[in-house]
């Protein structure tokens, strides 16, 4: 491993086992590497290990967009059931417009319809818009693998589950919005 110089000072010249040995044959110096692997073999092993990484990186999309769309679909479906800020503001605006349009001598049925009926229908309409959007986005996420590259046709199970949740919430929200808008579900009281 190390050799001492002739003067005994302890200065050592290190020689590594994998270092290159120089030997002379007939006045010509040749280099010989100690160790089992030669340099070209080491490069080939490194290239082989790096090759799967390079091909894995260029396969295609990772499904992040589909996952995000599935989550958006489920969130929109939930908003369609619980109500949204936009629906609340639109309903309050319709209530204000109804108050401005109704006259003091109008009948009770007209006052109820103008002040509360239109606001109720506006709230139902915005719930239906969110439900329909959730339904369409969820359906597009579920249908996406059929229109993609054949190698990437497999979708992560959680993406399918969340997309199905968005579609289901969208259908329920749309059904409730239609029932609310038509007055079948929680219709206005009869003020006649």
mmCIF file of N, CA and C in Angstrom, residues 5-136:
data_model
loop_
_atom_site.group_PDB
_atom_site.id
_atom_site.type_symbol
_atom_site.label_atom_id
_atom_site.label_comp_id
_atom_site.label_asym_id
_atom_site.label_seq_id
_atom_site.Cartn_x
_atom_site.Cartn_y
_atom_site.Cartn_z
ATOM 1 N N UNK A 5 10.461 6.044 1.926
ATOM 2 C CA UNK A 5 11.617 6.496 1.163
ATOM 3 C C UNK A 5 12.895 6.027 1.854
ATOM 4 N N UNK A 6 13.961 6.104 1.126
ATOM 5 C CA UNK A 6 15.231 5.606 1.652
ATOM 6 C C UNK A 6 15.736 6.409 2.831
ATOM 7 N N UNK A 7 15.370 7.664 2.939
ATOM 8 C CA UNK A 7 15.890 8.481 4.025
ATOM 9 C C UNK A 7 15.177 8.202 5.345
ATOM 10 N N UNK A 8 14.048 7.434 5.314
ATOM 11 C CA UNK A 8 13.371 7.035 6.543
ATOM 12 C C UNK A 8 12.545 8.135 7.159
ATOM 13 N N UNK A 9 12.234 9.170 6.419
ATOM 14 C CA UNK A 9 11.457 10.271 6.980
ATOM 15 C C UNK A 9 10.000 9.902 7.172
ATOM 16 N N UNK A 10 9.580 8.834 6.606
ATOM 17 C CA UNK A 10 8.201 8.413 6.773
ATOM 18 C C UNK A 10 7.285 8.936 5.694
ATOM 19 N N UNK A 11 7.795 9.663 4.737
ATOM 20 C CA UNK A 11 6.954 10.139 3.650
ATOM 21 C C UNK A 11 6.587 8.941 2.799
ATOM 22 N N UNK A 12 5.348 8.769 2.528
ATOM 23 C CA UNK A 12 4.893 7.573 1.811
ATOM 24 C C UNK A 12 4.341 7.962 0.459
ATOM 25 N N UNK A 13 4.629 7.126 -0.493
ATOM 26 C CA UNK A 13 4.034 7.299 -1.820
ATOM 27 C C UNK A 13 2.918 6.270 -1.904
ATOM 28 N N UNK A 14 1.671 6.723 -1.912
ATOM 29 C CA UNK A 14 0.514 5.831 -1.912
ATOM 30 C C UNK A 14 0.291 5.252 -3.287
ATOM 31 N N UNK A 15 -0.081 4.007 -3.288
ATOM 32 C CA UNK A 15 -0.430 3.364 -4.546
ATOM 33 C C UNK A 15 -1.748 2.629 -4.297
ATOM 34 N N UNK A 16 -2.777 2.978 -5.040
ATOM 35 C CA UNK A 16 -4.088 2.363 -4.911
ATOM 36 C C UNK A 16 -4.114 1.047 -5.672
ATOM 37 N N UNK A 17 -4.921 0.097 -5.189
ATOM 38 C CA UNK A 17 -5.006 -1.190 -5.861
ATOM 39 C C UNK A 17 -5.622 -1.062 -7.244
ATOM 40 N N UNK A 18 -6.498 -0.113 -7.432
ATOM 41 C CA UNK A 18 -7.134 0.061 -8.730
ATOM 42 C C UNK A 18 -6.387 1.047 -9.604
ATOM 43 N N UNK A 19 -5.239 1.528 -9.134
ATOM 44 C CA UNK A 19 -4.470 2.485 -9.919
ATOM 45 C C UNK A 19 -3.827 1.779 -11.101
ATOM 46 N N UNK A 20 -3.370 2.563 -12.029
ATOM 47 C CA UNK A 20 -2.784 2.023 -13.250
ATOM 48 C C UNK A 20 -1.318 1.678 -12.992
ATOM 49 N N UNK A 21 -0.909 0.443 -13.348
ATOM 50 C CA UNK A 21 0.487 0.008 -13.237
ATOM 51 C C UNK A 21 1.174 0.279 -14.563
ATOM 52 N N UNK A 22 2.431 0.738 -14.479
ATOM 53 C CA UNK A 22 3.217 0.945 -15.695
ATOM 54 C C UNK A 22 4.346 -0.083 -15.688
ATOM 55 N N UNK A 23 4.410 -0.851 -16.739
ATOM 56 C CA UNK A 23 5.491 -1.832 -16.869
ATOM 57 C C UNK A 23 6.193 -1.594 -18.184
ATOM 58 N N UNK A 24 7.464 -1.903 -18.198
ATOM 59 C CA UNK A 24 8.224 -1.704 -19.422
ATOM 60 C C UNK A 24 8.503 -3.047 -20.064
ATOM 61 N N UNK A 25 8.245 -3.117 -21.346
ATOM 62 C CA UNK A 25 8.570 -4.303 -22.119
ATOM 63 C C UNK A 25 9.351 -3.851 -23.330
ATOM 64 N N UNK A 26 10.590 -4.242 -23.374
ATOM 65 C CA UNK A 26 11.480 -3.879 -24.467
ATOM 66 C C UNK A 26 11.541 -2.367 -24.684
ATOM 67 N N UNK A 27 11.559 -1.615 -23.603
ATOM 68 C CA UNK A 27 11.700 -0.178 -23.718
ATOM 69 C C UNK A 27 10.388 0.548 -24.007
ATOM 70 N N UNK A 28 9.278 -0.174 -24.156
ATOM 71 C CA UNK A 28 7.991 0.455 -24.435
ATOM 72 C C UNK A 28 7.142 0.337 -23.172
ATOM 73 N N UNK A 29 6.592 1.446 -22.768
ATOM 74 C CA UNK A 29 5.758 1.438 -21.571
ATOM 75 C C UNK A 29 4.338 1.046 -21.949
ATOM 76 N N UNK A 30 3.762 0.133 -21.200
ATOM 77 C CA UNK A 30 2.359 -0.253 -21.402
ATOM 78 C C UNK A 30 1.621 -0.033 -20.096
ATOM 79 N N UNK A 31 0.351 0.258 -20.220
ATOM 80 C CA UNK A 31 -0.454 0.484 -19.028
ATOM 81 C C UNK A 31 -1.371 -0.695 -18.821
ATOM 82 N N UNK A 32 -1.495 -1.071 -17.554
ATOM 83 C CA UNK A 32 -2.330 -2.206 -17.211
ATOM 84 C C UNK A 32 -3.137 -1.806 -15.985
ATOM 85 N N UNK A 33 -4.416 -2.049 -16.011
ATOM 86 C CA UNK A 33 -5.251 -1.662 -14.884
ATOM 87 C C UNK A 33 -5.442 -2.853 -13.975
ATOM 88 N N UNK A 34 -5.273 -2.632 -12.725
ATOM 89 C CA UNK A 34 -5.502 -3.696 -11.759
ATOM 90 C C UNK A 34 -6.970 -3.704 -11.416
ATOM 91 N N UNK A 35 -7.553 -4.846 -11.264
ATOM 92 C CA UNK A 35 -8.955 -4.947 -10.910
ATOM 93 C C UNK A 35 -9.702 -5.763 -11.932
ATOM 94 N N UNK A 36 -10.876 -6.240 -11.571
ATOM 95 C CA UNK A 36 -11.610 -7.151 -12.431
ATOM 96 C C UNK A 36 -12.289 -6.509 -13.630
ATOM 97 N N UNK A 37 -12.718 -5.260 -13.546
ATOM 98 C CA UNK A 37 -13.491 -4.655 -14.637
ATOM 99 C C UNK A 37 -12.595 -3.730 -15.447
ATOM 100 N N UNK A 38 -12.802 -3.736 -16.734
ATOM 101 C CA UNK A 38 -12.078 -2.810 -17.589
ATOM 102 C C UNK A 38 -12.930 -1.584 -17.801
ATOM 103 N N UNK A 39 -12.341 -0.541 -18.294
ATOM 104 C CA UNK A 39 -13.031 0.731 -18.443
ATOM 105 C C UNK A 39 -14.240 0.656 -19.369
ATOM 106 N N UNK A 40 -14.181 0.022 -20.548
ATOM 107 C CA UNK A 40 -15.355 -0.049 -21.404
ATOM 108 C C UNK A 40 -16.507 -0.810 -20.760
ATOM 109 N N UNK A 41 -16.202 -1.845 -19.970
ATOM 110 C CA UNK A 41 -17.269 -2.576 -19.303
ATOM 111 C C UNK A 41 -17.953 -1.703 -18.269
ATOM 112 N N UNK A 42 -17.199 -0.895 -17.539
ATOM 113 C CA UNK A 42 -17.781 -0.017 -16.532
ATOM 114 C C UNK A 42 -18.706 0.997 -17.185
ATOM 115 N N UNK A 43 -18.329 1.521 -18.351
ATOM 116 C CA UNK A 43 -19.199 2.461 -19.053
ATOM 117 C C UNK A 43 -20.477 1.773 -19.505
ATOM 118 N N UNK A 44 -20.367 0.545 -19.978
ATOM 119 C CA UNK A 44 -21.549 -0.180 -20.444
ATOM 120 C C UNK A 44 -22.526 -0.418 -19.305
ATOM 121 N N UNK A 45 -22.024 -0.766 -18.118
ATOM 122 C CA UNK A 45 -22.904 -0.969 -16.973
ATOM 123 C C UNK A 45 -23.595 0.325 -16.581
ATOM 124 N N UNK A 46 -22.877 1.424 -16.604
ATOM 125 C CA UNK A 46 -23.471 2.717 -16.249
ATOM 126 C C UNK A 46 -24.536 3.111 -17.257
ATOM 127 N N UNK A 47 -24.274 2.866 -18.552
ATOM 128 C CA UNK A 47 -25.270 3.189 -19.572
ATOM 129 C C UNK A 47 -26.502 2.319 -19.430
ATOM 130 N N UNK A 48 -26.320 1.045 -19.080
ATOM 131 C CA UNK A 48 -27.454 0.136 -18.918
ATOM 132 C C UNK A 48 -28.321 0.566 -17.750
ATOM 133 N N UNK A 49 -27.701 1.011 -16.667
ATOM 134 C CA UNK A 49 -28.477 1.451 -15.513
ATOM 135 C C UNK A 49 -29.211 2.751 -15.808
ATOM 136 N N UNK A 50 -28.631 3.644 -16.581
ATOM 137 C CA UNK A 50 -29.250 4.935 -16.871
ATOM 138 C C UNK A 50 -30.323 4.818 -17.951
ATOM 139 N N UNK A 51 -30.276 3.783 -18.753
ATOM 140 C CA UNK A 51 -31.214 3.641 -19.865
ATOM 141 C C UNK A 51 -32.678 3.531 -19.414
ATOM 142 N N UNK A 52 -33.039 2.706 -18.392
ATOM 143 C CA UNK A 52 -34.436 2.666 -17.971
ATOM 144 C C UNK A 52 -34.923 3.997 -17.441
ATOM 145 N N UNK A 53 -34.049 4.741 -16.789
ATOM 146 C CA UNK A 53 -34.462 6.046 -16.289
ATOM 147 C C UNK A 53 -34.790 6.994 -17.425
ATOM 148 N N UNK A 54 -33.999 6.942 -18.469
ATOM 149 C CA UNK A 54 -34.236 7.837 -19.603
ATOM 150 C C UNK A 54 -35.521 7.464 -20.327
ATOM 151 N N UNK A 55 -35.790 6.178 -20.497
ATOM 152 C CA UNK A 55 -37.016 5.793 -21.202
ATOM 153 C C UNK A 55 -38.233 6.023 -20.336
ATOM 154 N N UNK A 56 -38.122 5.921 -19.010
ATOM 155 C CA UNK A 56 -39.265 6.152 -18.130
ATOM 156 C C UNK A 56 -39.668 7.609 -18.101
ATOM 157 N N UNK A 57 -38.712 8.499 -18.299
ATOM 158 C CA UNK A 57 -39.022 9.924 -18.229
ATOM 159 C C UNK A 57 -39.810 10.393 -19.439
ATOM 160 N N UNK A 58 -39.664 9.756 -20.590
ATOM 161 C CA UNK A 58 -40.325 10.243 -21.786
ATOM 162 C C UNK A 58 -41.549 9.441 -22.192
ATOM 163 N N UNK A 59 -42.111 8.643 -21.275
ATOM 164 C CA UNK A 59 -43.244 7.795 -21.646
ATOM 165 C C UNK A 59 -44.504 8.583 -21.941
ATOM 166 N N UNK A 60 -44.745 9.642 -21.258
ATOM 167 C CA UNK A 60 -45.954 10.417 -21.501
ATOM 168 C C UNK A 60 -46.422 11.078 -20.222
ATOM 169 N N UNK A 61 -47.661 11.539 -20.212
ATOM 170 C CA UNK A 61 -48.172 12.252 -19.053
ATOM 171 C C UNK A 61 -48.302 11.327 -17.851
ATOM 172 N N UNK A 62 -48.169 11.893 -16.669
ATOM 173 C CA UNK A 62 -48.200 11.092 -15.453
ATOM 174 C C UNK A 62 -49.593 10.963 -14.872
ATOM 175 N N UNK A 63 -50.567 11.632 -15.410
ATOM 176 C CA UNK A 63 -51.923 11.541 -14.889
ATOM 177 C C UNK A 63 -52.253 12.620 -13.874
ATOM 178 N N UNK A 64 -51.361 13.560 -13.679
ATOM 179 C CA UNK A 64 -51.596 14.627 -12.704
ATOM 180 C C UNK A 64 -52.794 15.477 -13.117
ATOM 181 N N UNK A 65 -52.891 15.789 -14.391
ATOM 182 C CA UNK A 65 -54.017 16.593 -14.878
ATOM 183 C C UNK A 65 -55.343 15.880 -14.704
ATOM 184 N N UNK A 66 -55.348 14.572 -14.973
ATOM 185 C CA UNK A 66 -56.582 13.802 -14.798
ATOM 186 C C UNK A 66 -56.970 13.741 -13.324
ATOM 187 N N UNK A 67 -55.976 13.583 -12.452
ATOM 188 C CA UNK A 67 -56.260 13.566 -11.020
ATOM 189 C C UNK A 67 -56.813 14.893 -10.533
ATOM 190 N N UNK A 68 -56.225 15.976 -11.013
ATOM 191 C CA UNK A 68 -56.699 17.307 -10.623
ATOM 192 C C UNK A 68 -58.123 17.545 -11.118
ATOM 193 N N UNK A 69 -58.406 17.125 -12.351
ATOM 194 C CA UNK A 69 -59.756 17.289 -12.894
ATOM 195 C C UNK A 69 -60.760 16.450 -12.113
ATOM 196 N N UNK A 70 -60.368 15.265 -11.679
ATOM 197 C CA UNK A 70 -61.271 14.426 -10.889
ATOM 198 C C UNK A 70 -61.586 15.084 -9.547
ATOM 199 N N UNK A 71 -60.580 15.666 -8.915
ATOM 200 C CA UNK A 71 -60.799 16.355 -7.641
ATOM 201 C C UNK A 71 -61.687 17.580 -7.844
ATOM 202 N N UNK A 72 -61.474 18.317 -8.927
ATOM 203 C CA UNK A 72 -62.318 19.484 -9.231
ATOM 204 C C UNK A 72 -63.758 19.040 -9.449
ATOM 205 N N UNK A 73 -63.943 17.930 -10.136
ATOM 206 C CA UNK A 73 -65.287 17.407 -10.375
ATOM 207 C C UNK A 73 -65.995 17.089 -9.061
ATOM 208 N N UNK A 74 -65.299 16.402 -8.151
ATOM 209 C CA UNK A 74 -65.900 16.067 -6.862
ATOM 210 C C UNK A 74 -66.199 17.323 -6.045
ATOM 211 N N UNK A 75 -65.303 18.300 -6.095
ATOM 212 C CA UNK A 75 -65.516 19.543 -5.345
ATOM 213 C C UNK A 75 -66.710 20.317 -5.902
ATOM 214 N N UNK A 76 -66.830 20.375 -7.230
ATOM 215 C CA UNK A 76 -67.984 21.068 -7.834
ATOM 216 C C UNK A 76 -69.292 20.355 -7.503
ATOM 217 N N UNK A 77 -69.253 19.021 -7.468
ATOM 218 C CA UNK A 77 -70.445 18.279 -7.083
ATOM 219 C C UNK A 77 -70.856 18.564 -5.655
ATOM 220 N N UNK A 78 -69.878 18.669 -4.768
ATOM 221 C CA UNK A 78 -70.167 19.003 -3.375
ATOM 222 C C UNK A 78 -70.716 20.422 -3.246
ATOM 223 N N UNK A 79 -70.149 21.344 -4.005
ATOM 224 C CA UNK A 79 -70.634 22.731 -3.988
ATOM 225 C C UNK A 79 -72.072 22.799 -4.496
ATOM 226 N N UNK A 80 -72.400 21.980 -5.484
ATOM 227 C CA UNK A 80 -73.772 22.009 -6.007
ATOM 228 C C UNK A 80 -74.784 21.557 -4.956
ATOM 229 N N UNK A 81 -74.356 20.718 -4.025
ATOM 230 C CA UNK A 81 -75.268 20.258 -2.972
ATOM 231 C C UNK A 81 -75.342 21.223 -1.795
ATOM 232 N N UNK A 82 -74.227 21.844 -1.461
ATOM 233 C CA UNK A 82 -74.191 22.695 -0.270
ATOM 234 C C UNK A 82 -74.464 24.155 -0.565
ATOM 235 N N UNK A 83 -74.349 24.564 -1.795
ATOM 236 C CA UNK A 83 -74.545 25.964 -2.157
ATOM 237 C C UNK A 83 -73.212 26.655 -2.340
ATOM 238 N N UNK A 84 -73.235 27.700 -3.115
ATOM 239 C CA UNK A 84 -72.009 28.421 -3.411
ATOM 240 C C UNK A 84 -72.176 29.895 -3.082
ATOM 241 N N UNK A 85 -71.062 30.555 -2.979
ATOM 242 C CA UNK A 85 -71.085 31.992 -2.740
ATOM 243 C C UNK A 85 -71.771 32.699 -3.904
ATOM 244 N N UNK A 86 -71.467 32.247 -5.104
ATOM 245 C CA UNK A 86 -72.060 32.859 -6.293
ATOM 246 C C UNK A 86 -73.585 32.705 -6.294
ATOM 247 N N UNK A 87 -74.068 31.521 -5.938
ATOM 248 C CA UNK A 87 -75.514 31.296 -5.866
ATOM 249 C C UNK A 87 -76.176 32.137 -4.790
ATOM 250 N N UNK A 88 -75.497 32.301 -3.657
ATOM 251 C CA UNK A 88 -76.041 33.110 -2.561
ATOM 252 C C UNK A 88 -76.124 34.579 -2.956
ATOM 253 N N UNK A 89 -75.083 35.081 -3.600
ATOM 254 C CA UNK A 89 -75.091 36.485 -4.033
ATOM 255 C C UNK A 89 -76.154 36.717 -5.103
ATOM 256 N N UNK A 90 -76.279 35.786 -6.043
ATOM 257 C CA UNK A 90 -77.292 35.932 -7.094
ATOM 258 C C UNK A 90 -78.698 35.887 -6.510
ATOM 259 N N UNK A 91 -78.922 35.022 -5.524
ATOM 260 C CA UNK A 91 -80.242 34.951 -4.879
ATOM 261 C C UNK A 91 -80.541 36.235 -4.104
ATOM 262 N N UNK A 92 -79.536 36.777 -3.420
ATOM 263 C CA UNK A 92 -79.737 38.032 -2.686
ATOM 264 C C UNK A 92 -80.032 39.178 -3.649
ATOM 265 N N UNK A 93 -79.390 39.171 -4.789
ATOM 266 C CA UNK A 93 -79.652 40.201 -5.804
ATOM 267 C C UNK A 93 -81.086 40.098 -6.312
ATOM 268 N N UNK A 94 -81.539 38.889 -6.559
ATOM 269 C CA UNK A 94 -82.928 38.697 -7.023
ATOM 270 C C UNK A 94 -83.935 39.131 -5.962
ATOM 271 N N UNK A 95 -83.593 38.910 -4.688
ATOM 272 C CA UNK A 95 -84.470 39.374 -3.607
ATOM 273 C C UNK A 95 -84.559 40.899 -3.607
ATOM 274 N N UNK A 96 -83.426 41.558 -3.791
ATOM 275 C CA UNK A 96 -83.405 43.018 -3.841
ATOM 276 C C UNK A 96 -84.184 43.547 -5.040
ATOM 277 N N UNK A 97 -83.981 42.917 -6.194
ATOM 278 C CA UNK A 97 -84.721 43.334 -7.390
ATOM 279 C C UNK A 97 -86.214 43.131 -7.179
ATOM 280 N N UNK A 98 -86.576 42.024 -6.552
ATOM 281 C CA UNK A 98 -88.000 41.778 -6.267
ATOM 282 C C UNK A 98 -88.585 42.815 -5.338
ATOM 283 N N UNK A 99 -87.826 43.226 -4.343
ATOM 284 C CA UNK A 99 -88.304 44.255 -3.416
ATOM 285 C C UNK A 99 -88.491 45.590 -4.120
ATOM 286 N N UNK A 100 -87.610 45.883 -5.080
ATOM 287 C CA UNK A 100 -87.725 47.146 -5.802
ATOM 288 C C UNK A 100 -88.894 47.137 -6.788
ATOM 289 N N UNK A 101 -89.204 45.983 -7.340
ATOM 290 C CA UNK A 101 -90.256 45.900 -8.359
ATOM 291 C C UNK A 101 -91.657 45.763 -7.776
ATOM 292 N N UNK A 102 -91.748 45.251 -6.586
ATOM 293 C CA UNK A 102 -93.074 45.013 -6.003
ATOM 294 C C UNK A 102 -93.649 46.328 -5.466
ATOM 295 N N UNK A 103 -94.895 46.521 -5.699
ATOM 296 C CA UNK A 103 -95.548 47.733 -5.200
ATOM 297 C C UNK A 103 -96.177 47.437 -3.850
ATOM 298 N N UNK A 104 -96.449 48.487 -3.133
ATOM 299 C CA UNK A 104 -97.007 48.338 -1.786
ATOM 300 C C UNK A 104 -98.407 47.750 -1.806
ATOM 301 N N UNK A 105 -99.164 48.005 -2.859
ATOM 302 C CA UNK A 105 -100.535 47.500 -2.904
ATOM 303 C C UNK A 105 -100.637 46.135 -3.604
ATOM 304 N N UNK A 106 -99.514 45.488 -3.903
ATOM 305 C CA UNK A 106 -99.541 44.172 -4.555
ATOM 306 C C UNK A 106 -100.016 43.128 -3.556
ATOM 307 N N UNK A 107 -100.579 42.083 -4.082
ATOM 308 C CA UNK A 107 -101.085 41.015 -3.219
ATOM 309 C C UNK A 107 -99.935 40.226 -2.594
ATOM 310 N N UNK A 108 -100.291 39.428 -1.588
ATOM 311 C CA UNK A 108 -99.293 38.653 -0.863
ATOM 312 C C UNK A 108 -98.634 37.636 -1.781
ATOM 313 N N UNK A 109 -99.398 36.967 -2.625
ATOM 314 C CA UNK A 109 -98.831 35.965 -3.545
ATOM 315 C C UNK A 109 -97.825 36.603 -4.496
ATOM 316 N N UNK A 110 -98.110 37.784 -4.986
ATOM 317 C CA UNK A 110 -97.191 38.483 -5.884
ATOM 318 C C UNK A 110 -95.931 38.894 -5.140
ATOM 319 N N UNK A 111 -96.088 39.380 -3.916
ATOM 320 C CA UNK A 111 -94.928 39.777 -3.118
ATOM 321 C C UNK A 111 -94.018 38.574 -2.822
ATOM 322 N N UNK A 112 -94.623 37.458 -2.447
ATOM 323 C CA UNK A 112 -93.826 36.252 -2.157
ATOM 324 C C UNK A 112 -93.094 35.784 -3.414
ATOM 325 N N UNK A 113 -93.815 35.779 -4.534
ATOM 326 C CA UNK A 113 -93.191 35.305 -5.783
ATOM 327 C C UNK A 113 -92.063 36.231 -6.219
ATOM 328 N N UNK A 114 -92.280 37.525 -6.163
ATOM 329 C CA UNK A 114 -91.277 38.476 -6.626
ATOM 330 C C UNK A 114 -90.079 38.549 -5.686
ATOM 331 N N UNK A 115 -90.317 38.495 -4.387
ATOM 332 C CA UNK A 115 -89.231 38.681 -3.437
ATOM 333 C C UNK A 115 -88.485 37.393 -3.112
ATOM 334 N N UNK A 116 -89.193 36.269 -3.098
ATOM 335 C CA UNK A 116 -88.546 35.031 -2.678
ATOM 336 C C UNK A 116 -88.515 33.959 -3.755
ATOM 337 N N UNK A 117 -89.512 33.897 -4.590
ATOM 338 C CA UNK A 117 -89.592 32.862 -5.621
ATOM 339 C C UNK A 117 -88.476 32.969 -6.643
ATOM 340 N N UNK A 118 -88.232 34.181 -7.125
ATOM 341 C CA UNK A 118 -87.166 34.370 -8.102
ATOM 342 C C UNK A 118 -85.793 34.079 -7.498
ATOM 343 N N UNK A 119 -85.603 34.469 -6.234
ATOM 344 C CA UNK A 119 -84.334 34.194 -5.561
ATOM 345 C C UNK A 119 -84.139 32.688 -5.372
ATOM 346 N N UNK A 120 -85.231 31.992 -5.044
ATOM 347 C CA UNK A 120 -85.180 30.539 -4.876
ATOM 348 C C UNK A 120 -84.803 29.851 -6.187
ATOM 349 N N UNK A 121 -85.428 30.309 -7.268
ATOM 350 C CA UNK A 121 -85.123 29.735 -8.585
ATOM 351 C C UNK A 121 -83.692 30.048 -9.035
ATOM 352 N N UNK A 122 -83.211 31.243 -8.723
ATOM 353 C CA UNK A 122 -81.831 31.607 -9.066
ATOM 354 C C UNK A 122 -80.840 30.739 -8.309
ATOM 355 N N UNK A 123 -81.121 30.509 -7.032
ATOM 356 C CA UNK A 123 -80.254 29.635 -6.234
ATOM 357 C C UNK A 123 -80.247 28.217 -6.798
ATOM 358 N N UNK A 124 -81.420 27.727 -7.199
ATOM 359 C CA UNK A 124 -81.512 26.391 -7.797
ATOM 360 C C UNK A 124 -80.766 26.335 -9.126
ATOM 361 N N UNK A 125 -80.874 27.408 -9.900
ATOM 362 C CA UNK A 125 -80.203 27.429 -11.194
ATOM 363 C C UNK A 125 -78.676 27.359 -11.030
ATOM 364 N N UNK A 126 -78.120 28.123 -10.096
ATOM 365 C CA UNK A 126 -76.676 28.091 -9.888
ATOM 366 C C UNK A 126 -76.224 26.739 -9.331
ATOM 367 N N UNK A 127 -77.018 26.132 -8.489
ATOM 368 C CA UNK A 127 -76.700 24.775 -8.031
ATOM 369 C C UNK A 127 -76.690 23.794 -9.189
ATOM 370 N N UNK A 128 -77.639 23.951 -10.109
ATOM 371 C CA UNK A 128 -77.674 23.096 -11.298
ATOM 372 C C UNK A 128 -76.485 23.313 -12.213
ATOM 373 N N UNK A 129 -76.019 24.562 -12.331
ATOM 374 C CA UNK A 129 -74.841 24.847 -13.162
ATOM 375 C C UNK A 129 -73.606 24.159 -12.590
ATOM 376 N N UNK A 130 -73.424 24.255 -11.275
ATOM 377 C CA UNK A 130 -72.289 23.589 -10.654
ATOM 378 C C UNK A 130 -72.402 22.068 -10.780
ATOM 379 N N UNK A 131 -73.612 21.530 -10.616
ATOM 380 C CA UNK A 131 -73.806 20.088 -10.737
ATOM 381 C C UNK A 131 -73.535 19.607 -12.152
ATOM 382 N N UNK A 132 -74.015 20.340 -13.134
ATOM 383 C CA UNK A 132 -73.778 19.956 -14.526
ATOM 384 C C UNK A 132 -72.299 20.026 -14.876
ATOM 385 N N UNK A 133 -71.614 21.034 -14.371
ATOM 386 C CA UNK A 133 -70.178 21.145 -14.610
ATOM 387 C C UNK A 133 -69.427 19.978 -13.970
ATOM 388 N N UNK A 134 -69.812 19.610 -12.749
ATOM 389 C CA UNK A 134 -69.187 18.473 -12.074
ATOM 390 C C UNK A 134 -69.427 17.188 -12.850
ATOM 391 N N UNK A 135 -70.618 17.026 -13.353
ATOM 392 C CA UNK A 135 -70.974 15.831 -14.128
ATOM 393 C C UNK A 135 -70.154 15.737 -15.413
ATOM 394 N N UNK A 136 -70.036 16.836 -16.123
ATOM 395 C CA UNK A 136 -69.296 16.846 -17.394
ATOM 396 C C UNK A 136 -67.800 16.618 -17.163
#
